[in-house]
């Protein structure tokens, strides 16, 4: 069974540009979450989608957006990039989401997309 | 708000040493608690979890006990190996919140 796939693996952009990151969840998983990882702020929750609907959103500006398609694949978009957006962006999938203790809520993470903003 | 505090790293130990990584939490509700591990160049993997007070999560020789009275979930291993070198994250989730709240992470290096 294939794991969570994130593309591209590395991205270099300049300030002011926009970027789209892609995440393909494990087959059968309907929940996709996104996290930003930086040395200063650590891991922070961006948003979570289930059946094409955003169920929860973290404290990020409106420049950060996402969506989920009918096949559960998800994309996140960052517009008007800033230097501080440089980070590892991690996608995680689960059967039903919730991130509680049940087996159906277990998160599986991708290897991430490393975004560098110059 | 919900938060997790981990002991700061980096932590460097010799092989076969005893490991403790401290983790305390603050949560509005009754959280589930997790330890995740991140190896170089990879995403996070769930190491162990506990969903209620006094539960002990264990995996690959690692253990952590959910202590509600001290709001703690310390990670321990009796004898570490070089292959345990990684970054360890403590995290919590309040049921229904659809998100994890992570600690800052602790980088562990094991020397042979």
mmCIF file of C-alpha atoms in Angstrom, chain B residues 39-103:
data_model
loop_
_atom_site.group_PDB
_atom_site.id
_atom_site.type_symbol
_atom_site.label_atom_id
_atom_site.label_comp_id
_atom_site.label_asym_id
_atom_site.label_seq_id
_atom_site.Cartn_x
_atom_site.Cartn_y
_atom_site.Cartn_z
ATOM 1 C CA UNK B 39 14.116 10.540 11.084
ATOM 2 C CA UNK B 40 16.305 12.684 8.813
ATOM 3 C CA UNK B 41 14.614 13.542 5.530
ATOM 4 C CA UNK B 42 11.358 11.872 6.472
ATOM 5 C CA UNK B 43 7.938 12.779 7.759
ATOM 6 C CA UNK B 44 6.676 11.980 11.231
ATOM 7 C CA UNK B 45 5.853 8.495 12.420
ATOM 8 C CA UNK B 46 3.643 7.684 15.374
ATOM 9 C CA UNK B 47 5.797 6.081 18.067
ATOM 10 C CA UNK B 48 3.200 5.539 20.793
ATOM 11 C CA UNK B 49 0.000 6.941 22.207
ATOM 12 C CA UNK B 50 -2.227 6.988 25.285
ATOM 13 C CA UNK B 51 -5.852 8.012 25.384
ATOM 14 C CA UNK B 52 -6.737 8.136 29.080
ATOM 15 C CA UNK B 53 -5.164 8.696 32.460
ATOM 16 C CA UNK B 54 -2.724 6.021 33.666
ATOM 17 C CA UNK B 55 -2.570 4.432 30.196
ATOM 18 C CA UNK B 56 0.938 3.378 29.194
ATOM 19 C CA UNK B 57 1.878 3.567 25.539
ATOM 20 C CA UNK B 58 4.796 1.446 24.392
ATOM 21 C CA UNK B 59 6.590 0.596 21.161
ATOM 22 C CA UNK B 60 10.123 -0.445 20.126
ATOM 23 C CA UNK B 61 11.299 -0.342 23.758
ATOM 24 C CA UNK B 62 9.970 3.191 24.315
ATOM 25 C CA UNK B 63 7.335 3.846 26.980
ATOM 26 C CA UNK B 64 5.290 6.800 28.200
ATOM 27 C CA UNK B 65 2.578 6.966 30.867
ATOM 28 C CA UNK B 66 -0.349 9.418 30.776
ATOM 29 C CA UNK B 67 -0.195 11.231 34.133
ATOM 30 C CA UNK B 68 -3.268 13.426 34.533
ATOM 31 C CA UNK B 69 -2.317 14.654 37.999
ATOM 32 C CA UNK B 70 0.983 16.077 36.760
ATOM 33 C CA UNK B 71 -0.209 16.719 33.169
ATOM 34 C CA UNK B 72 2.820 14.842 31.878
ATOM 35 C CA UNK B 73 3.703 12.215 29.281
ATOM 36 C CA UNK B 74 7.445 11.618 29.605
ATOM 37 C CA UNK B 75 9.158 9.364 27.069
ATOM 38 C CA UNK B 76 11.565 6.718 28.394
ATOM 39 C CA UNK B 77 13.747 3.953 27.014
ATOM 40 C CA UNK B 78 15.962 1.731 29.077
ATOM 41 C CA UNK B 79 18.788 1.210 26.585
ATOM 42 C CA UNK B 80 19.103 3.427 23.518
ATOM 43 C CA UNK B 81 20.691 2.453 20.224
ATOM 44 C CA UNK B 82 22.409 4.488 17.517
ATOM 45 C CA UNK B 83 19.361 3.879 15.325
ATOM 46 C CA UNK B 84 17.201 5.834 17.820
ATOM 47 C CA UNK B 85 18.884 9.064 16.726
ATOM 48 C CA UNK B 86 16.051 11.277 15.491
ATOM 49 C CA UNK B 87 13.828 14.193 16.511
ATOM 50 C CA UNK B 88 11.058 13.305 18.971
ATOM 51 C CA UNK B 89 7.813 15.270 19.241
ATOM 52 C CA UNK B 90 5.253 15.133 22.019
ATOM 53 C CA UNK B 91 1.743 16.023 20.887
ATOM 54 C CA UNK B 92 -1.843 16.183 22.063
ATOM 55 C CA UNK B 93 -5.225 16.110 20.451
ATOM 56 C CA UNK B 94 -8.537 17.021 21.976
ATOM 57 C CA UNK B 95 -11.183 14.703 20.591
ATOM 58 C CA UNK B 96 -13.057 16.187 17.678
ATOM 59 C CA UNK B 97 -10.523 18.933 17.089
ATOM 60 C CA UNK B 98 -9.122 17.350 13.914
ATOM 61 C CA UNK B 99 -5.660 18.618 14.739
ATOM 62 C CA UNK B 100 -2.522 17.835 16.695
ATOM 63 C CA UNK B 101 -0.737 20.343 18.911
ATOM 64 C CA UNK B 102 2.995 19.618 18.971
ATOM 65 C CA UNK B 103 5.821 20.401 21.314
#
